[in-house]
Amino acid sequence: MHDLAFATIAELKELLAAGKLSPEELLSFTIERCNRYNPSLGAALEIFKAESISAASPVTNGILQSIPGIIKDNIAQKERSLTCASRILHNFISPYDATVTERLKKAGALVVGRANMDEFAMGSSGETSAFGPTKNPWDTTRVPGGSSSGSAAAVAAGLVPWALGSDTGGSVRQPAALCGIYGLKPTYGLVSRSGLVAYGSSLDQVGVFARSAYDTALVLSAIAGQDDRDSTTLAVAQQDYTATLDGKLPENFTVGIVENALYAEGMDPEIVAAIEATIKVLEGLGACIKRITLPTLDYVAAAYFIISRAEAASNLARFDGVRYGLRTSEADTLKELYCKTRREGFGPEVRARIMIGNYVLSAGHADAFYGSAKKVQRLIRHDFITAFEGVDMLVMPTHPAPAFTFGAFDQDKLQLDLQDYFTCAMNLSGNPAVSIPCGMTSSKLPIGMQLVGPHLGEAMLLKVAHALEQKTSWHTMHPSLG
Ligand code: GLN
């Protein structure tokens, strides 16, 4: 049964098609395994009852027929709780499905629960959830990364073969790297945000976690494409991202190694070595390797810090105790109702970000902070456009170090914010990026690296990730859950 836990979607589909496994067996195996391991991992806020899942599943012959997975709890699932791991939404039930949820259900997928996360997707460690932290299945004294902490931990621990997360500054790619799995942040506008609770609307994208490049491509095929309910989606039709996965790189393929990222100060030498080894594999597959720099990389974290807080402050203004979720029991005036509800409902990280966001947008400061950050964003976009004039794909680290221990940054919050250093550039520029497993440290912690593409370069990125996967075995390593 261990094999079933870590089976890929492709393998499960074969077993189902051959009649060696029934959909009911797979679902009950999954629910049992989730209920067994979730209490010690904290990956899910809720595992649904099997009856409520099978009853909700439409009978089709979709590309994810009967395949279980889990969805981050900031993505709406009809008639299920939608808490964003925040007290302020502890009692909120979503009246509708997010577009991505609806599309997954149409593809036949079975959503077995709601994944834990950093509160309102603000964090890099899974520690800010109001309902308790998620643990890294490779070492439960360490964080799984964040903010899509539960989604990553669930897939890495073999609870489910796929999960959805959201990525505003790295929240799919960074936990994927720290948990040793694949994590894709699509091009801004490829996947609908309708039904994703907004954090930074100009940066947010729904992303995919899986244990192989093929599986990642399959889930993306189910959710991507234009949506009338999100006017920021691009005019791209749904397509099959698995079609081009043939174990080869594209013809005449040139890869740019981002040197000022890979050799940045503070990079763990074991991670540098793992990425260099993977670059050799790319060379072996026929890639031409170039060395490049992204000149504005040093300004990215600061620009992201300001823009994400500004957008968060605006987006979270809607949680006022009147329309949704928590409402304080003691308030004499409307203002008091707002203030008390928000103080009781939001955790310290969210409150701090709302205050910073309102400050950088306030009259007298907006030009200096928000205005400057938007100008830096333009420069970052330009950097990527220039880079892709000379190369087809970029290679960067996902994270400078392997998974850290709980509380590691409690005394140095700035360091925690710098965890997004290598990932948030692509949220500011809108480019797609996938974190792939590329090594293990000597203390058996997974290492990830990012493949970055030009806008709408997902098919190419997944083709390359798949070709690398055929030559390496990192994706076959799994934690033992004891
Ligand atoms: N760690 C980043 C933040 O806290 C990224 C979050 C995300 O991508 N949702 O803002």
Coordinates of C-alpha atoms and ligand atoms in Angstrom, one line a residue:
M1 CA 0.0 0.0 0.0
H2 CA 3.1 2.2 0.4
D3 CA 3.4 2.2 -3.4
L4 CA -0.2 3.4 -3.7
A5 CA 0.6 6.4 -1.4
F6 CA 3.4 7.6 -3.5
A7 CA 2.0 6.6 -6.9
T8 CA 1.8 9.4 -9.5
I9 CA -1.4 10.4 -11.1
A10 CA -0.2 8.7 -14.3
E11 CA 0.3 5.4 -12.4
L12 CA -3.0 5.7 -10.6
K13 CA -4.8 6.3 -13.9
E14 CA -3.2 3.1 -15.3
L15 CA -4.3 1.1 -12.3
L16 CA -7.8 2.4 -12.5
A17 CA -8.0 1.9 -16.3
A18 CA -6.8 -1.7 -15.9
G19 CA -9.4 -2.4 -13.2
K20 CA -6.7 -3.2 -10.7
L21 CA -7.9 -0.5 -8.4
S22 CA -11.5 0.8 -8.1
P23 CA -12.3 4.5 -7.5
E24 CA -13.9 3.6 -4.2
E25 CA -10.7 1.7 -3.0
L26 CA -8.5 4.7 -4.0
L27 CA -10.8 7.2 -2.2
S28 CA -11.1 5.2 1.0
F29 CA -7.3 4.5 1.0
T30 CA -6.7 8.2 0.6
I31 CA -9.1 9.3 3.3
E32 CA -7.7 6.7 5.7
R33 CA -4.1 7.7 5.0
C34 CA -5.0 11.4 5.5
N35 CA -6.8 10.8 8.7
R36 CA -3.9 8.7 10.0
Y37 CA -1.0 11.1 9.2
N38 CA -2.7 14.5 9.2
P39 CA -2.9 14.9 13.0
S40 CA 0.9 14.8 13.3
L41 CA 1.6 16.9 10.1
G42 CA -1.1 19.5 10.3
A43 CA -1.3 19.5 6.5
A44 CA -5.1 19.7 6.2
L45 CA -7.6 21.9 8.1
E46 CA -10.3 19.4 7.2
I47 CA -10.5 16.0 5.6
F48 CA -14.0 15.5 4.1
K49 CA -16.0 12.4 4.7
A50 CA -15.8 10.0 1.7
E51 CA -19.6 10.0 1.3
S52 CA -19.7 13.8 0.8
I53 CA -17.0 13.6 -1.8
S54 CA -18.3 10.8 -4.0
A55 CA -21.8 12.3 -3.8
A56 CA -20.5 15.6 -5.0
S57 CA -18.5 14.2 -7.9
P58 CA -20.1 14.4 -11.3
V59 CA -19.9 11.3 -13.4
T60 CA -17.7 12.0 -16.4
N61 CA -14.6 10.6 -18.0
G62 CA -12.3 13.4 -17.3
I63 CA -8.5 13.6 -17.4
L64 CA -8.4 13.4 -13.6
Q65 CA -11.3 11.0 -13.1
S66 CA -11.3 9.6 -9.5
I67 CA -7.9 11.2 -8.7
P68 CA -7.9 12.6 -5.2
G69 CA -6.2 15.9 -4.3
I70 CA -6.4 18.8 -1.9
I71 CA -7.0 22.5 -2.3
K72 CA -5.5 25.4 -0.3
D73 CA -8.0 26.9 2.0
N74 CA -8.0 30.3 0.2
I75 CA -9.6 28.7 -2.9
A76 CA -13.4 28.4 -2.8
Q77 CA -15.1 25.0 -2.6
K78 CA -18.9 25.2 -2.8
E79 CA -20.7 24.5 0.5
R80 CA -17.4 23.9 2.3
S81 CA -15.6 26.2 4.9
L82 CA -13.2 28.7 3.4
T83 CA -11.1 30.1 6.2
C84 CA -7.8 31.2 4.8
A85 CA -6.5 29.8 8.0
S86 CA -7.8 32.9 9.8
R87 CA -10.1 33.3 12.8
I88 CA -11.9 36.1 10.9
L89 CA -13.3 33.5 8.5
H90 CA -13.6 30.6 10.9
N91 CA -17.4 30.3 10.2
F92 CA -17.5 31.2 6.6
I93 CA -19.0 28.7 4.1
S94 CA -18.4 29.4 0.4
P95 CA -21.6 29.6 -1.6
Y96 CA -19.7 28.7 -4.9
D97 CA -16.8 26.9 -6.4
A98 CA -13.7 28.8 -7.6
T99 CA -13.2 28.4 -11.3
V100 CA -10.2 26.2 -10.7
T101 CA -12.3 24.0 -8.3
E102 CA -15.1 23.8 -10.8
R103 CA -12.7 22.8 -13.6
L104 CA -11.1 20.1 -11.5
K105 CA -14.4 18.6 -10.6
K106 CA -15.4 18.7 -14.3
A107 CA -12.1 16.8 -15.0
G108 CA -13.3 14.2 -12.5
A109 CA -10.9 15.0 -9.7
L110 CA -12.0 14.3 -6.1
V111 CA -11.1 17.1 -3.6
V112 CA -10.6 15.4 -0.3
G113 CA -10.0 18.4 1.9
R114 CA -8.9 21.9 2.7
A115 CA -5.1 22.4 3.0
N116 CA -3.6 24.4 5.9
M117 CA -1.7 27.6 5.0
D118 CA -0.2 30.7 6.4
E119 CA -3.0 33.1 7.4
F120 CA -4.3 34.8 4.2
A121 CA -1.2 33.4 2.4
M122 CA 1.1 35.7 4.3
G123 CA 4.2 33.8 5.3
S124 CA 7.0 31.5 4.1
S125 CA 6.9 28.8 6.8
G126 CA 3.3 27.7 7.5
E127 CA 3.7 29.1 11.0
T128 CA 1.1 31.9 10.8
S129 CA -2.0 29.7 10.4
A130 CA -4.5 30.5 13.1
F131 CA -5.2 26.8 13.4
G132 CA -1.7 25.5 14.0
P133 CA 1.5 25.0 12.0
T134 CA 2.1 22.4 9.3
K135 CA 5.2 20.2 9.7
N136 CA 7.7 19.2 7.0
P137 CA 7.2 15.4 6.4
W138 CA 11.0 15.0 5.9
D139 CA 11.8 16.3 9.4
T140 CA 8.9 17.3 11.6
T141 CA 11.1 19.7 13.6
R142 CA 11.3 21.8 10.4
V143 CA 8.8 23.9 8.4
P144 CA 7.4 22.8 5.1
G145 CA 7.7 26.3 3.7
G146 CA 4.8 28.6 2.9
S147 CA 2.4 29.9 2.5
S148 CA 0.9 26.8 0.7
S149 CA 2.4 24.8 3.6
G150 CA -0.3 22.1 3.8
S151 CA -0.6 21.6 0.1
A152 CA 3.1 20.9 -0.2
A153 CA 3.3 18.7 2.9
A154 CA 0.3 16.6 1.8
V155 CA 1.7 15.8 -1.6
A156 CA 5.3 15.2 -0.2
A157 CA 3.9 12.9 2.5
G158 CA 2.0 10.8 0.0
L159 CA -1.4 11.8 1.3
V160 CA -2.6 12.9 -2.1
P161 CA -0.9 13.0 -5.6
W162 CA -1.8 16.6 -6.4
A163 CA -2.7 19.9 -4.6
L164 CA -3.5 23.4 -5.5
G165 CA -1.8 26.4 -3.8
S166 CA -1.5 30.1 -4.5
D167 CA 1.7 31.9 -5.3
T168 CA 1.9 35.7 -4.7
G169 CA 5.6 35.8 -3.9
G170 CA 6.7 32.2 -4.0
S171 CA 4.1 30.4 -2.0
V172 CA 3.9 27.4 -4.3
R173 CA 7.6 27.2 -5.4
Q174 CA 9.3 27.6 -2.1
P175 CA 7.3 25.0 -0.2
A176 CA 7.6 22.7 -3.2
A177 CA 11.4 23.1 -2.9
L178 CA 11.5 22.5 0.9
C179 CA 9.3 19.4 0.6
G180 CA 11.0 17.9 -2.5
I181 CA 8.2 18.1 -5.0
Y182 CA 7.2 20.0 -8.1
G183 CA 5.5 23.4 -7.7
L184 CA 4.4 25.5 -10.7
K185 CA 3.5 29.1 -10.7
P186 CA 1.8 29.8 -14.1
T187 CA 2.1 33.0 -16.1
Y188 CA -0.1 35.8 -14.6
G189 CA -3.4 35.5 -16.3
L190 CA -3.1 31.8 -17.4
V191 CA -5.2 30.5 -14.5
S192 CA -8.4 32.1 -13.2
R193 CA -8.3 33.9 -9.9
S194 CA -12.1 33.8 -9.6
G195 CA -12.8 32.2 -6.2
L196 CA -9.2 32.6 -4.9
V197 CA -9.3 34.9 -1.9
A198 CA -7.2 37.9 -3.0
Y199 CA -4.0 38.8 -1.3
G200 CA -2.0 40.8 -3.9
S201 CA -4.3 40.8 -6.9
S202 CA -1.7 41.9 -9.4
L203 CA 0.7 39.1 -8.2
D204 CA -1.6 36.2 -7.2
Q205 CA -1.7 33.0 -9.3
V206 CA -3.1 29.6 -8.5
G207 CA -0.4 27.0 -8.8
V208 CA 0.0 23.2 -8.9
F209 CA 1.9 20.8 -6.7
A210 CA 2.6 17.2 -7.8
R211 CA 5.3 14.5 -7.7
S212 CA 6.2 14.5 -11.3
A213 CA 6.4 16.9 -14.3
Y214 CA 3.7 14.9 -16.1
D215 CA 1.3 15.1 -13.2
T216 CA 1.9 18.8 -12.9
A217 CA 1.1 19.2 -16.6
L218 CA -2.0 17.2 -16.3
V219 CA -3.4 19.3 -13.4
L220 CA -2.5 22.5 -15.2
S221 CA -4.4 21.2 -18.3
A222 CA -7.5 20.9 -16.2
I223 CA -7.4 24.4 -14.7
A224 CA -5.7 26.7 -17.2
G225 CA -7.3 28.9 -19.8
Q226 CA -9.5 32.0 -20.1
D227 CA -12.4 32.6 -17.8
D228 CA -15.2 35.0 -18.1
R229 CA -15.3 35.4 -14.3
D230 CA -11.7 36.8 -14.2
S231 CA -11.1 39.7 -16.6
T232 CA -7.3 39.4 -16.0
T233 CA -7.2 36.0 -17.6
L234 CA -5.4 35.9 -21.0
A235 CA -7.1 34.8 -24.2
V236 CA -5.7 31.3 -24.1
A237 CA -7.8 28.2 -24.7
Q238 CA -7.6 25.1 -22.5
Q239 CA -4.9 22.8 -23.8
D240 CA -3.1 19.5 -23.1
Y241 CA 0.2 20.4 -21.4
T242 CA 1.2 16.7 -21.4
A243 CA 1.3 16.5 -25.2
T244 CA 4.9 17.7 -25.6
L245 CA 6.5 15.7 -22.8
D246 CA 8.8 13.3 -24.7
G247 CA 12.0 13.2 -22.6
K248 CA 13.8 15.7 -24.9
L249 CA 14.6 19.3 -24.7
P250 CA 13.3 21.7 -27.4
E251 CA 15.6 22.0 -30.5
N252 CA 18.5 24.4 -30.2
F253 CA 17.8 25.0 -26.6
T254 CA 19.7 27.7 -24.7
V255 CA 19.6 28.0 -20.9
G256 CA 20.6 31.1 -19.0
I257 CA 22.1 30.5 -15.6
V258 CA 21.3 33.5 -13.4
E259 CA 24.7 34.0 -11.8
N260 CA 23.8 36.8 -9.4
A261 CA 21.1 34.4 -8.0
L262 CA 23.0 31.1 -8.0
Y263 CA 26.2 32.6 -6.5
A264 CA 24.4 35.2 -4.3
E265 CA 25.7 35.7 -0.8
G266 CA 24.2 33.3 1.7
M267 CA 23.6 30.5 -0.7
D268 CA 24.0 27.1 0.9
P269 CA 27.0 25.4 -0.9
E270 CA 25.1 22.0 -1.0
I271 CA 22.3 23.8 -3.0
V272 CA 24.8 25.4 -5.4
A273 CA 26.4 22.0 -6.0
A274 CA 23.0 20.3 -6.6
I275 CA 22.0 23.0 -9.1
E276 CA 25.4 22.9 -10.8
A277 CA 25.0 19.1 -11.2
T278 CA 21.6 19.6 -12.7
I279 CA 23.0 22.1 -15.2
K280 CA 25.4 19.4 -16.3
V281 CA 22.5 17.1 -16.9
L282 CA 20.9 19.8 -19.0
E283 CA 24.1 20.1 -21.0
G284 CA 24.1 16.3 -21.4
L285 CA 20.6 16.6 -22.9
G286 CA 22.0 19.0 -25.5
A287 CA 21.3 22.4 -23.9
C288 CA 23.7 25.3 -24.7
I289 CA 24.5 27.0 -21.4
K290 CA 25.0 30.8 -21.0
R291 CA 25.7 32.8 -17.9
I292 CA 23.6 35.9 -17.4
T293 CA 22.7 38.3 -14.7
L294 CA 19.4 40.0 -13.8
P295 CA 20.6 43.5 -12.8
T296 CA 17.5 44.4 -10.8
L297 CA 17.4 41.3 -8.7
D298 CA 18.7 43.1 -5.6
Y299 CA 15.7 45.4 -5.6
V300 CA 13.0 42.8 -6.1
A301 CA 12.4 41.9 -2.4
A302 CA 11.9 45.5 -1.4
A303 CA 9.5 46.2 -4.3
Y304 CA 7.6 43.1 -3.6
F305 CA 7.4 44.0 0.1
I306 CA 5.7 47.3 -0.7
I307 CA 3.4 46.2 -3.5
S308 CA 2.2 43.1 -1.7
R309 CA 1.4 44.9 1.5
A310 CA -0.3 47.7 -0.3
E311 CA -2.6 45.3 -2.2
A312 CA -3.2 43.2 0.9
A313 CA -4.3 46.3 2.9
S314 CA -6.8 47.1 0.1
N315 CA -8.1 43.6 -0.4
L316 CA -8.5 42.8 3.3
A317 CA -10.5 45.9 4.0
R318 CA -13.6 43.8 3.1
F319 CA -13.3 41.8 6.3
D320 CA -15.1 44.2 8.5
G321 CA -17.4 42.0 10.6
V322 CA -20.5 43.1 8.7
R323 CA -20.5 40.9 5.6
Y324 CA -18.4 37.9 6.3
G325 CA -17.1 35.7 9.1
L326 CA -16.4 36.8 12.6
R327 CA -18.2 39.6 14.2
T328 CA -17.2 40.9 17.7
S329 CA -19.8 40.4 20.3
E330 CA -19.1 43.7 22.1
A331 CA -19.4 46.9 20.1
D332 CA -21.4 50.1 20.6
T333 CA -20.6 51.9 17.4
L334 CA -19.9 50.8 13.9
K335 CA -16.3 52.0 14.1
E336 CA -15.8 49.9 17.3
L337 CA -17.3 46.9 15.5
Y338 CA -14.8 47.2 12.7
C339 CA -11.8 47.7 15.0
K340 CA -12.6 45.0 17.5
T341 CA -13.6 42.5 14.9
R342 CA -10.4 43.0 12.9
R343 CA -8.2 42.9 16.0
E344 CA -9.9 39.7 17.2
G345 CA -10.0 38.1 13.8
F346 CA -6.6 38.8 12.2
G347 CA -3.4 37.3 13.5
P348 CA -0.3 39.5 14.2
E349 CA 1.4 39.0 10.8
V350 CA -1.8 40.0 8.9
R351 CA -2.3 43.0 11.1
A352 CA 1.3 44.2 10.6
R353 CA 0.9 43.9 6.9
I354 CA -2.3 45.8 6.8
M355 CA -0.7 48.6 8.8
I356 CA 2.4 48.7 6.5
G357 CA 0.2 48.5 3.4
N358 CA -2.0 51.5 4.5
Y359 CA 1.2 53.4 5.4
V360 CA 2.8 53.0 2.0
L361 CA -0.4 54.0 0.3
S362 CA -1.2 57.0 2.5
A363 CA -1.1 60.5 1.3
G364 CA 2.4 61.9 1.5
H365 CA 4.0 58.5 1.3
A366 CA 2.4 56.8 -1.7
D367 CA 4.8 58.3 -4.2
A368 CA 7.9 57.6 -2.3
F369 CA 7.0 54.0 -1.5
Y370 CA 4.3 52.6 -3.7
G371 CA 5.2 54.8 -6.7
S372 CA 8.8 53.8 -6.5
A373 CA 8.1 50.1 -6.1
K374 CA 5.9 50.2 -9.2
K375 CA 8.8 51.8 -11.1
V376 CA 11.1 49.0 -9.9
Q377 CA 8.6 46.5 -11.0
R378 CA 8.8 47.9 -14.6
L379 CA 12.6 47.5 -14.5
I380 CA 12.2 43.9 -13.3
R381 CA 9.8 43.2 -16.2
H382 CA 12.3 44.7 -18.6
D383 CA 15.1 42.6 -17.2
F384 CA 13.2 39.4 -18.0
I385 CA 12.3 40.6 -21.5
T386 CA 16.0 41.4 -22.1
A387 CA 17.1 38.0 -20.7
F388 CA 14.7 36.1 -22.9
E389 CA 16.1 37.8 -26.0
G390 CA 19.2 35.7 -25.6
V391 CA 18.0 32.5 -23.9
D392 CA 15.0 30.2 -23.9
M393 CA 14.8 29.4 -20.2
L394 CA 16.4 30.6 -17.0
V395 CA 17.8 28.6 -14.1
M396 CA 17.7 30.0 -10.6
P397 CA 17.7 28.6 -7.1
T398 CA 14.2 28.4 -5.4
H399 CA 15.5 29.0 -2.0
P400 CA 18.9 29.7 -0.5
A401 CA 18.8 27.0 2.1
P402 CA 16.9 23.8 2.9
A403 CA 13.9 23.7 5.3
F404 CA 14.5 25.6 8.5
T405 CA 13.4 24.8 12.0
F406 CA 10.3 26.3 13.6
G407 CA 10.9 29.7 15.1
A408 CA 14.2 30.1 13.3
F409 CA 13.4 33.7 12.3
D410 CA 11.4 34.8 15.3
Q411 CA 14.1 37.3 16.3
D412 CA 14.8 38.4 12.7
K413 CA 11.6 39.0 10.7
L414 CA 13.5 40.6 7.9
Q415 CA 15.3 37.3 7.2
L416 CA 11.9 35.6 6.9
D417 CA 10.8 38.2 4.4
L418 CA 14.0 37.6 2.4
Q419 CA 12.9 34.0 1.9
D420 CA 11.1 35.2 -1.2
Y421 CA 14.3 36.7 -2.7
F422 CA 14.5 34.2 -5.6
T423 CA 10.8 33.7 -6.2
C424 CA 9.0 37.0 -6.0
A425 CA 10.7 38.5 -9.1
M426 CA 8.5 36.3 -11.3
N427 CA 5.3 37.5 -9.5
L428 CA 6.3 41.1 -10.2
S429 CA 7.1 40.2 -13.9
G430 CA 4.3 37.7 -14.4
N431 CA 6.6 35.0 -15.8
P432 CA 5.9 31.4 -15.2
A433 CA 8.3 29.3 -13.1
V434 CA 8.4 25.8 -11.8
S435 CA 10.4 24.5 -8.8
I436 CA 11.7 21.0 -9.4
P437 CA 13.4 18.6 -7.0
C438 CA 17.2 18.6 -7.8
G439 CA 19.0 17.1 -4.9
M440 CA 19.3 16.2 -1.2
T441 CA 21.4 17.7 1.5
S442 CA 23.8 15.5 3.5
S443 CA 21.2 15.7 6.3
K444 CA 18.5 14.3 3.9
L445 CA 16.5 17.5 3.3
P446 CA 15.2 18.1 -0.3
I447 CA 16.7 20.7 -2.6
G448 CA 14.7 22.5 -5.3
M449 CA 15.6 24.7 -8.2
Q450 CA 13.6 27.0 -10.5
L451 CA 13.1 26.8 -14.2
V452 CA 11.8 30.2 -15.4
G453 CA 10.2 30.8 -18.8
P454 CA 9.0 33.6 -21.0
H455 CA 5.3 34.6 -20.7
L456 CA 3.1 31.5 -21.5
G457 CA 6.2 29.3 -21.6
E458 CA 4.6 26.6 -19.4
A459 CA 4.6 23.9 -22.0
M460 CA 8.4 24.4 -22.5
L461 CA 9.1 24.5 -18.8
L462 CA 7.2 21.2 -18.2
K463 CA 8.9 19.6 -21.2
V464 CA 12.3 20.5 -19.7
A465 CA 11.3 19.4 -16.2
H466 CA 10.1 16.1 -17.6
A467 CA 13.3 15.6 -19.6
L468 CA 15.4 16.2 -16.5
E469 CA 13.2 13.8 -14.5
Q470 CA 14.0 11.0 -17.0
K471 CA 17.7 11.5 -16.1
T472 CA 17.6 12.0 -12.4
S473 CA 15.9 10.2 -9.5
W474 CA 15.2 12.9 -6.9
H475 CA 11.5 12.7 -7.6
T476 CA 11.4 9.1 -6.5
M477 CA 12.7 9.9 -3.0
H478 CA 10.0 10.1 -0.3
P479 CA 10.0 10.8 3.4
S480 CA 9.2 7.9 5.8
L481 CA 6.4 8.9 8.1
G482 CA 7.2 6.4 10.8
Ligands
GLN1 N1 6.3 34.7 1.6 C1 5.6 35.6 0.8 C2 4.7 36.5 1.6 O1 4.6 36.2 2.7 C3 4.9 34.9 -0.3 C4 3.5 34.6 0.0 C5 2.7 34.1 -1.1 O2 3.3 33.8 -2.2 N2 1.4 33.9 -0.9 O3 4.2 37.5 1.1

